Short mmCIF file of C-alpha atoms in Angstrom, two decimals:
data_model
loop_
_atom_site.label_atom_id
_atom_site.label_comp_id
_atom_site.label_asym_id
_atom_site.label_seq_id
_atom_site.Cartn_x
_atom_site.Cartn_y
_atom_site.Cartn_z
CA MET A 229 135.17 73.81 101.85
CA ARG A 230 133.76 72.26 104.91
CA ASN A 231 133.00 76.02 106.32
CA THR A 232 131.39 76.70 102.76
CA THR A 233 129.29 73.77 102.84
CA LEU A 234 128.19 74.47 106.27
CA SER A 235 127.26 78.16 105.97
CA PHE A 236 125.29 76.96 103.11
CA LEU A 237 123.14 74.20 105.28
CA LEU A 238 122.70 77.12 107.95
CA ILE A 239 121.44 79.52 105.23
CA SER A 240 119.22 76.69 103.57
CA ILE A 241 118.02 75.62 107.38
CA PHE A 242 116.85 79.52 107.96
CA MET A 243 115.66 79.94 104.45
CA CYS A 244 113.20 77.02 105.04
CA SER A 245 112.21 77.91 108.13
CA CYS A 246 110.93 81.13 106.81
CA ILE A 247 109.28 80.39 103.68
CA THR A 248 106.98 77.62 102.23
CA ARG A 249 107.66 75.36 98.89
CA LYS A 250 105.32 77.94 97.26
CA GLY A 251 107.56 81.00 98.35
CA ALA A 252 105.13 82.12 101.30
CA PHE A 253 106.22 82.81 104.86
CA GLN A 254 105.88 80.32 107.39
CA GLY A 255 105.47 83.15 109.86
CA GLN A 256 104.37 82.96 113.74
CA ALA A 257 100.99 81.34 114.40
CA TRP A 258 98.91 83.07 117.04
CA GLU A 259 98.59 82.04 120.93
CA ARG A 260 95.17 80.71 121.73
CA HIS A 261 93.21 81.35 125.21
CA ALA A 262 93.30 78.00 126.99
CA SER A 263 89.07 78.36 126.80
CA PRO A 264 86.79 81.56 126.79
CA GLN A 265 85.82 80.99 129.96
CA ALA A 266 89.57 81.48 131.32
CA ALA A 267 89.54 84.58 129.33
CA GLY A 268 86.42 86.20 130.90
CA PHE A 269 84.29 85.14 127.68
CA ASN A 270 80.52 83.34 127.74
CA PRO A 271 80.88 80.05 125.70
CA GLU A 272 77.07 80.07 125.35
CA LYS A 273 77.14 83.36 123.79
CA LEU A 274 80.10 82.50 121.32
CA ALA A 275 78.20 79.22 120.50
CA ALA A 276 75.26 81.18 119.08
CA LEU A 277 77.51 83.83 117.35
CA ASP A 278 78.44 80.43 115.28
CA GLN A 279 74.85 80.16 114.27
CA TYR A 280 74.35 83.49 113.21
CA ILE A 281 77.57 83.89 111.12
CA ASP A 282 76.39 80.34 109.33
CA SER A 283 73.84 82.50 107.91
CA SER A 284 75.97 85.34 106.63
CA ASN A 285 78.44 85.77 103.67
CA THR A 286 81.69 85.77 106.34
CA THR A 287 84.29 83.49 104.70
CA GLY A 288 86.53 84.09 107.40
CA LEU A 289 86.66 85.90 110.92
CA ILE A 290 89.70 86.08 114.05
CA ALA A 291 88.95 87.84 117.14
CA ILE A 292 92.37 88.61 118.79
CA TYR A 293 91.43 89.30 122.81
CA ASP A 294 94.39 90.22 124.98
CA GLY A 295 96.90 89.41 122.09
CA LYS A 296 95.35 85.58 121.88
CA VAL A 297 92.71 84.05 119.93
CA ILE A 298 89.30 83.66 121.47
CA TYR A 299 87.39 83.04 118.32
CA GLU A 300 87.41 82.18 115.24
CA TYR A 301 85.30 81.11 112.13
CA GLY A 302 85.82 79.97 108.60
CA ASP A 303 89.10 79.93 106.26
CA LEU A 304 91.75 82.12 107.62
CA LYS A 305 94.30 81.11 105.50
CA LYS A 306 92.84 82.01 102.47
CA VAL A 307 94.45 84.94 100.70
CA SER A 308 92.33 87.56 99.09
CA TYR A 309 92.15 91.23 98.53
CA LEU A 310 91.70 93.97 101.09
CA ALA A 311 89.75 96.57 99.03
CA SER A 312 89.80 99.68 100.72
CA CYS A 313 91.20 98.52 103.88
CA ARG A 314 94.46 98.73 101.42
CA LYS A 315 94.32 102.64 102.76
CA SER A 316 94.47 102.28 106.43
CA VAL A 317 97.49 100.05 105.75
CA LEU A 318 99.01 102.76 104.12
CA ALA A 319 98.74 104.85 106.55
CA MET A 320 100.77 102.55 108.75
CA LEU A 321 103.53 102.34 106.24
CA TYR A 322 104.00 105.97 105.94
CA GLY A 323 104.94 106.08 110.05
CA LYS A 324 108.48 104.80 109.34
CA TYR A 325 109.24 107.72 106.99
CA ILE A 326 107.64 110.32 109.12
CA GLU A 327 109.61 109.13 111.97
CA ASP A 328 112.94 109.66 110.37
CA GLY A 329 112.05 112.92 108.49
CA THR A 330 112.25 111.31 104.96
CA VAL A 331 108.46 112.39 104.79
CA ASP A 332 107.38 116.07 105.01
CA LEU A 333 103.95 116.25 105.34
CA ASN A 334 103.77 119.93 104.32
CA GLN A 335 105.45 119.01 101.15
CA SER A 336 103.37 120.24 97.93
CA ILE A 337 102.82 117.42 95.41
CA GLY A 338 104.11 119.91 92.94
CA GLU A 339 107.48 120.14 94.32
CA LEU A 340 107.18 116.57 94.44
CA GLY A 341 106.39 116.00 90.75
CA ILE A 342 102.97 114.70 90.75
CA THR A 343 100.95 115.53 87.36
CA GLU A 344 98.77 113.92 84.95
CA ALA A 345 98.73 113.26 81.07
CA ASP A 346 96.43 116.27 81.02
CA GLY A 347 97.96 118.32 83.47
CA LEU A 348 97.17 119.55 87.03
CA LEU A 349 95.92 123.32 87.70
CA PRO A 350 98.29 125.57 89.63
CA ILE A 351 96.32 125.30 92.45
CA GLU A 352 96.07 121.53 92.57
CA LYS A 353 99.93 121.39 92.87
CA THR A 354 99.69 123.29 95.60
CA ALA A 355 97.61 120.27 97.66
CA LYS A 356 100.11 118.97 100.49
CA VAL A 357 101.05 115.38 101.22
CA ASP A 358 98.92 115.68 104.30
CA HIS A 359 95.93 116.59 102.16
CA ILE A 360 96.41 113.65 100.14
CA ILE A 361 96.69 110.95 102.70
CA THR A 362 93.57 112.68 104.66
CA SER A 363 91.67 112.83 101.52
CA ARG A 364 91.31 116.83 101.27
CA SER A 365 93.55 117.23 97.93
CA GLY A 366 91.17 119.34 96.09
CA VAL A 367 92.15 117.63 93.17
CA PHE A 368 89.35 116.28 91.57
CA HIS A 369 90.78 114.21 88.82
CA ILE A 370 89.35 110.69 87.92
CA ALA A 371 91.42 108.06 89.26
CA ALA A 372 92.58 105.08 87.61
CA ASN A 373 90.17 102.50 89.38
CA GLY A 374 86.56 102.80 90.43
CA GLY A 375 84.89 102.78 93.94
CA TYR A 376 85.33 106.59 94.95
CA ASP A 377 82.69 109.24 95.83
CA LEU A 378 82.38 111.03 92.15
CA ASP A 379 78.68 112.28 93.41
CA ASN A 380 80.51 114.80 95.48
CA PHE A 381 83.30 115.94 93.31
CA LYS A 382 83.60 119.39 92.75
CA ARG A 383 84.56 121.39 89.57
CA ARG A 384 88.57 121.30 89.04
CA GLY A 385 90.16 124.21 90.57
CA SER A 386 87.17 125.59 92.84
CA VAL A 387 88.14 124.71 96.26
CA GLN A 388 91.54 125.35 98.36
CA PRO A 389 93.36 122.17 99.29
CA GLY A 390 92.75 121.33 102.80
CA ASP A 391 89.06 122.60 102.76
CA TYR A 392 86.88 119.96 101.53
CA PHE A 393 86.59 116.35 102.37
CA VAL A 394 85.86 113.54 99.55
CA TYR A 395 86.37 110.27 99.23
CA SER A 396 88.84 110.28 96.72
CA ASN A 397 90.80 107.04 94.99
CA TRP A 398 92.92 109.33 93.03
CA ASP A 399 94.19 110.89 96.45
CA PHE A 400 95.01 107.56 97.85
CA ASN A 401 96.63 106.01 94.90
CA VAL A 402 98.75 109.46 94.56
CA GLY A 403 99.68 108.56 98.10
CA GLY A 404 100.54 105.32 97.48
CA HIS A 405 103.02 106.42 94.54
CA LEU A 406 104.40 108.89 96.95
CA LEU A 407 105.32 106.54 99.47
CA GLU A 408 107.48 104.63 96.65
CA GLN A 409 108.98 107.38 95.65
CA TYR A 410 110.15 108.29 99.02
CA ALA A 411 111.28 104.89 100.06
CA GLY A 412 112.82 104.22 96.81
CA LYS A 413 111.14 100.92 96.47
CA ASN A 414 107.77 99.14 95.19
CA ILE A 415 105.04 99.35 98.10
CA TYR A 416 104.99 95.62 98.35
CA GLU A 417 108.71 95.13 99.20
CA GLU A 418 108.21 97.75 101.80
CA MET A 419 105.25 96.03 103.16
CA GLU A 420 107.23 92.92 103.66
CA GLU A 421 109.86 94.77 105.16
CA GLN A 422 108.29 96.68 107.40
CA PHE A 423 105.17 94.17 108.42
CA ALA A 424 105.12 90.87 106.90
CA LYS A 425 108.63 89.96 108.17
CA PRO A 426 108.57 91.41 111.76
CA LEU A 427 104.94 90.44 112.24
CA GLY A 428 105.86 86.97 111.20
CA PHE A 429 102.96 86.63 108.60
CA GLN A 430 101.75 83.02 107.98
CA ASP A 431 100.74 83.26 104.06
CA TRP A 432 102.42 86.31 102.77
CA HIS A 433 103.75 86.34 99.19
CA ILE A 434 104.84 89.18 97.49
CA LYS A 435 103.90 87.68 94.09
CA ASN A 436 100.34 87.66 95.23
CA GLN A 437 100.53 91.34 95.03
CA ARG A 438 99.35 93.74 92.17
CA LYS A 439 98.04 96.98 91.24
CA SER A 440 95.19 97.54 89.22
CA GLY A 441 93.75 100.36 87.16
CA LYS A 442 93.58 102.02 83.64
CA LYS A 443 96.41 104.34 83.07
CA LYS A 444 94.08 106.00 80.32
CA LYS A 445 92.49 107.46 83.22
CA SER A 446 95.38 108.45 85.41
CA GLN A 447 98.84 107.12 85.52
CA TYR A 448 98.50 106.17 89.54
CA LEU A 449 97.51 102.64 89.73
CA ALA A 450 95.66 101.18 92.97
CA TYR A 451 98.08 99.27 95.10
CA HIS A 452 95.99 96.47 96.05
CA PHE A 453 97.23 93.95 99.12
CA TYR A 454 95.97 90.33 99.42
CA LEU A 455 96.29 89.09 102.75
CA SER A 456 94.56 86.08 104.91
CA THR A 457 92.32 86.81 107.56
CA ARG A 458 94.91 85.61 110.14
CA ASP A 459 97.44 87.75 108.89
CA MET A 460 95.54 91.01 108.53
CA ALA A 461 94.57 90.87 112.18
CA LYS A 462 98.37 90.89 113.14
CA LEU A 463 98.44 94.68 111.57
CA GLY A 464 95.14 95.39 113.50
CA GLN A 465 97.11 94.23 116.91
CA LEU A 466 100.00 96.36 116.09
CA MET A 467 97.74 99.10 116.07
CA LEU A 468 96.37 98.11 119.64
CA ASN A 469 99.82 98.00 120.83
CA GLN A 470 100.75 101.38 119.48
CA GLY A 471 102.98 100.76 117.08
CA GLU A 472 104.79 98.00 119.24
CA TRP A 473 105.31 94.14 118.47
CA GLN A 474 107.53 92.00 120.85
CA GLY A 475 109.53 94.25 122.05
CA GLN A 476 110.24 96.22 118.65
CA GLN A 477 108.89 99.55 117.75
CA LEU A 478 107.58 99.43 114.20
CA ILE A 479 105.26 102.54 114.03
CA SER A 480 105.87 105.39 117.00
CA GLN A 481 103.26 106.04 119.20
CA ASN A 482 103.00 109.24 118.08
CA TRP A 483 102.00 108.26 114.49
CA VAL A 484 99.61 105.43 115.65
CA ARG A 485 97.55 108.59 117.40
CA LYS A 486 97.80 110.75 114.67
CA ILE A 487 96.32 108.72 112.27
CA THR A 488 93.44 107.51 114.40
CA SER A 489 92.79 111.13 115.37
CA THR A 490 89.80 113.15 113.80
CA VAL A 491 90.92 115.19 110.57
CA THR A 492 87.32 115.12 109.04
CA PRO A 493 84.30 115.23 111.68
CA GLN A 494 81.16 112.98 111.39
CA ASP A 495 78.84 115.53 110.18
CA THR A 496 81.15 116.05 107.13
CA VAL A 497 81.63 112.67 106.35
CA LEU A 498 77.95 111.97 106.66
CA ALA A 499 77.10 114.84 104.23
CA ARG A 500 79.48 113.50 101.69
CA GLY A 501 77.78 110.09 101.65
CA GLY A 502 80.48 108.27 103.74
CA GLY A 503 79.13 106.08 106.90
CA TYR A 504 75.70 105.05 107.67
CA ARG A 505 72.81 106.56 109.52
CA ARG A 506 71.53 103.26 110.46
CA PRO A 507 71.63 102.92 114.46
CA ASP A 508 73.64 99.58 114.53
CA VAL A 509 76.57 100.86 112.70
CA PRO A 510 79.30 103.28 114.03
CA LYS A 511 79.16 107.12 113.61
CA TYR A 512 82.39 107.66 112.04
CA SER A 513 84.79 110.45 111.57
CA TYR A 514 87.96 110.02 109.31
CA GLY A 515 91.55 110.53 110.36
CA TYR A 516 94.45 109.30 108.09
CA MET A 517 92.64 106.81 106.23
CA TRP A 518 91.06 105.24 109.29
CA TRP A 519 87.31 105.18 110.12
CA LEU A 520 87.21 106.57 113.80
CA PHE A 521 84.20 105.57 115.83
CA ASP A 522 82.34 108.52 117.55
CA GLU A 523 79.92 106.45 118.49
CA LEU A 524 78.06 103.01 118.47
CA LYS A 525 74.83 102.00 120.31
CA GLY A 526 75.83 104.57 122.90
CA GLN A 527 78.33 101.89 124.53
CA ASP A 528 81.14 103.05 126.43
CA ALA A 529 82.97 100.03 124.96
CA TYR A 530 83.52 101.55 121.90
CA GLU A 531 85.14 104.48 122.82
CA GLY A 532 88.54 105.33 120.77
CA SER A 533 87.91 102.13 118.35
CA PHE A 534 88.81 102.50 114.76
CA SER A 535 88.58 100.25 111.55
CA ALA A 536 89.68 99.72 108.28
CA THR A 537 86.58 99.06 105.65
CA GLY A 538 86.63 97.61 102.45
CA TYR A 539 84.11 96.84 99.45
CA GLY A 540 81.77 93.83 100.20
CA GLY A 541 82.61 92.90 103.53
CA GLN A 542 86.56 93.55 104.28
CA TYR A 543 86.98 94.88 107.53
CA LEU A 544 89.83 95.17 110.31
CA THR A 545 88.59 96.62 114.14
CA VAL A 546 90.53 97.64 116.97
CA ILE A 547 88.45 98.08 119.99
CA PRO A 548 91.24 99.38 123.00
CA LYS A 549 89.11 99.49 125.72
CA GLN A 550 87.99 95.85 125.03
CA LYS A 551 91.80 94.81 123.89
CA LEU A 552 89.95 93.41 120.66
CA VAL A 553 91.07 93.17 117.14
CA ILE A 554 88.74 91.64 114.87
CA ALA A 555 89.42 90.89 111.44
CA HIS A 556 86.79 89.96 108.99
CA LYS A 557 86.83 88.77 105.28
CA THR A 558 84.35 87.84 102.53
CA LYS A 559 84.88 85.94 99.32
CA LEU A 560 82.79 88.16 96.79
CA ASP A 561 82.51 85.58 94.03
CA ILE A 562 81.45 82.07 94.89
CA PRO A 563 80.91 79.17 92.19
CA THR A 564 77.58 77.37 92.10
CA LEU A 565 76.20 75.24 89.65
CA LEU A 566 74.71 78.03 87.61
CA GLY A 567 77.83 79.65 87.60
CA TRP A 568 79.74 82.45 90.01
CA LYS A 569 77.35 84.27 92.50
CA TYR A 570 78.41 87.74 93.53
CA HIS A 571 78.47 87.71 98.10
CA GLU A 572 79.02 90.57 100.16
CA THR A 573 78.88 91.03 104.26
CA PRO A 574 76.93 94.31 104.71
CA GLU A 575 77.97 96.73 107.24
CA TRP A 576 75.39 96.16 109.50
CA VAL A 577 76.07 92.41 109.64
CA TYR A 578 79.50 92.88 110.23
CA TYR A 579 79.07 95.16 113.14
CA HIS A 580 76.23 92.94 114.78
CA ILE A 581 78.84 90.14 114.48
CA VAL A 582 81.70 92.64 116.03
CA ASP A 583 78.82 93.52 119.13
CA GLN A 584 77.96 89.81 120.19
CA ILE A 585 81.87 89.26 120.12
CA VAL A 586 82.02 92.64 122.56
CA ASN A 587 78.73 91.46 124.78
CA ALA A 588 80.17 87.58 125.09
CA ARG A 589 82.78 89.13 127.78
CA GLU A 590 81.48 88.43 131.31
#
């Protein structure tokens, strides 16, 4: 009886050390640099950044330099949805199953049983998993949720899978469904096991996670993720570390390199309405659900950089040459005396913030 009681107490202590009373993880907090100067940053420039962000709609921002916090702003604990940053997270989740051979990127969606209530054409069923997670399936089916590039859709069955890029939530949502099918579990359970636990998320709760969409439009729903800014940054640091975290290889280096290598070149991305032509935002190419910097302001500092981007001001940027990870969140609906007001952080504002952090290094 004494041994049983002791075992129960040990288990209870362990559980309490990992989970809050509300069920969220009590993960590992970020370490901090002793001072900006000690890390090689100009404190006056970072102070000036405070004033600039005050005039923006940023609700949470954290910058990690060489694995430690160098700058933060706003509420880093608030959990909110990632919008389309979810797609870059999905690319990361695939790595485990690519590495162990569970996922065959050359397998067709027809072989995997992907269909819709209104059916898929024979040519559409030949699209491969690789085409799905690079948004090149050629399946121009309406998605369960909005936010995709309908203007550049073509007639169903008019292109060969793999030949045409268009930003399609049908592809991305099917990609999430396929991961669940391969893994044999819910995508949020997969997120918890692969990343939330080993990375030590501080604000994760699986009950915060939920899918959305209308099944009348498509049976494949959008797998939205809800994370805090400080937990989001850990995903970026994992990518900067080439998939390694505290001595454990959570994602293979080969997969990290693959998903951040160009599949769709910049000129095609721009032709389909992706990215912007402003000189103060990156010229993007597209990999496996990550936006890759071809160039930003002509600065060598951004060579090899990449971002996850989401509607309204959700961003996660990795800048390898500077050892920097920047996570940024925007709360879209703000209560006012006159009701709810929509807020967003435009891409050019966000990258002006990024540029000030990069240029604060001495």
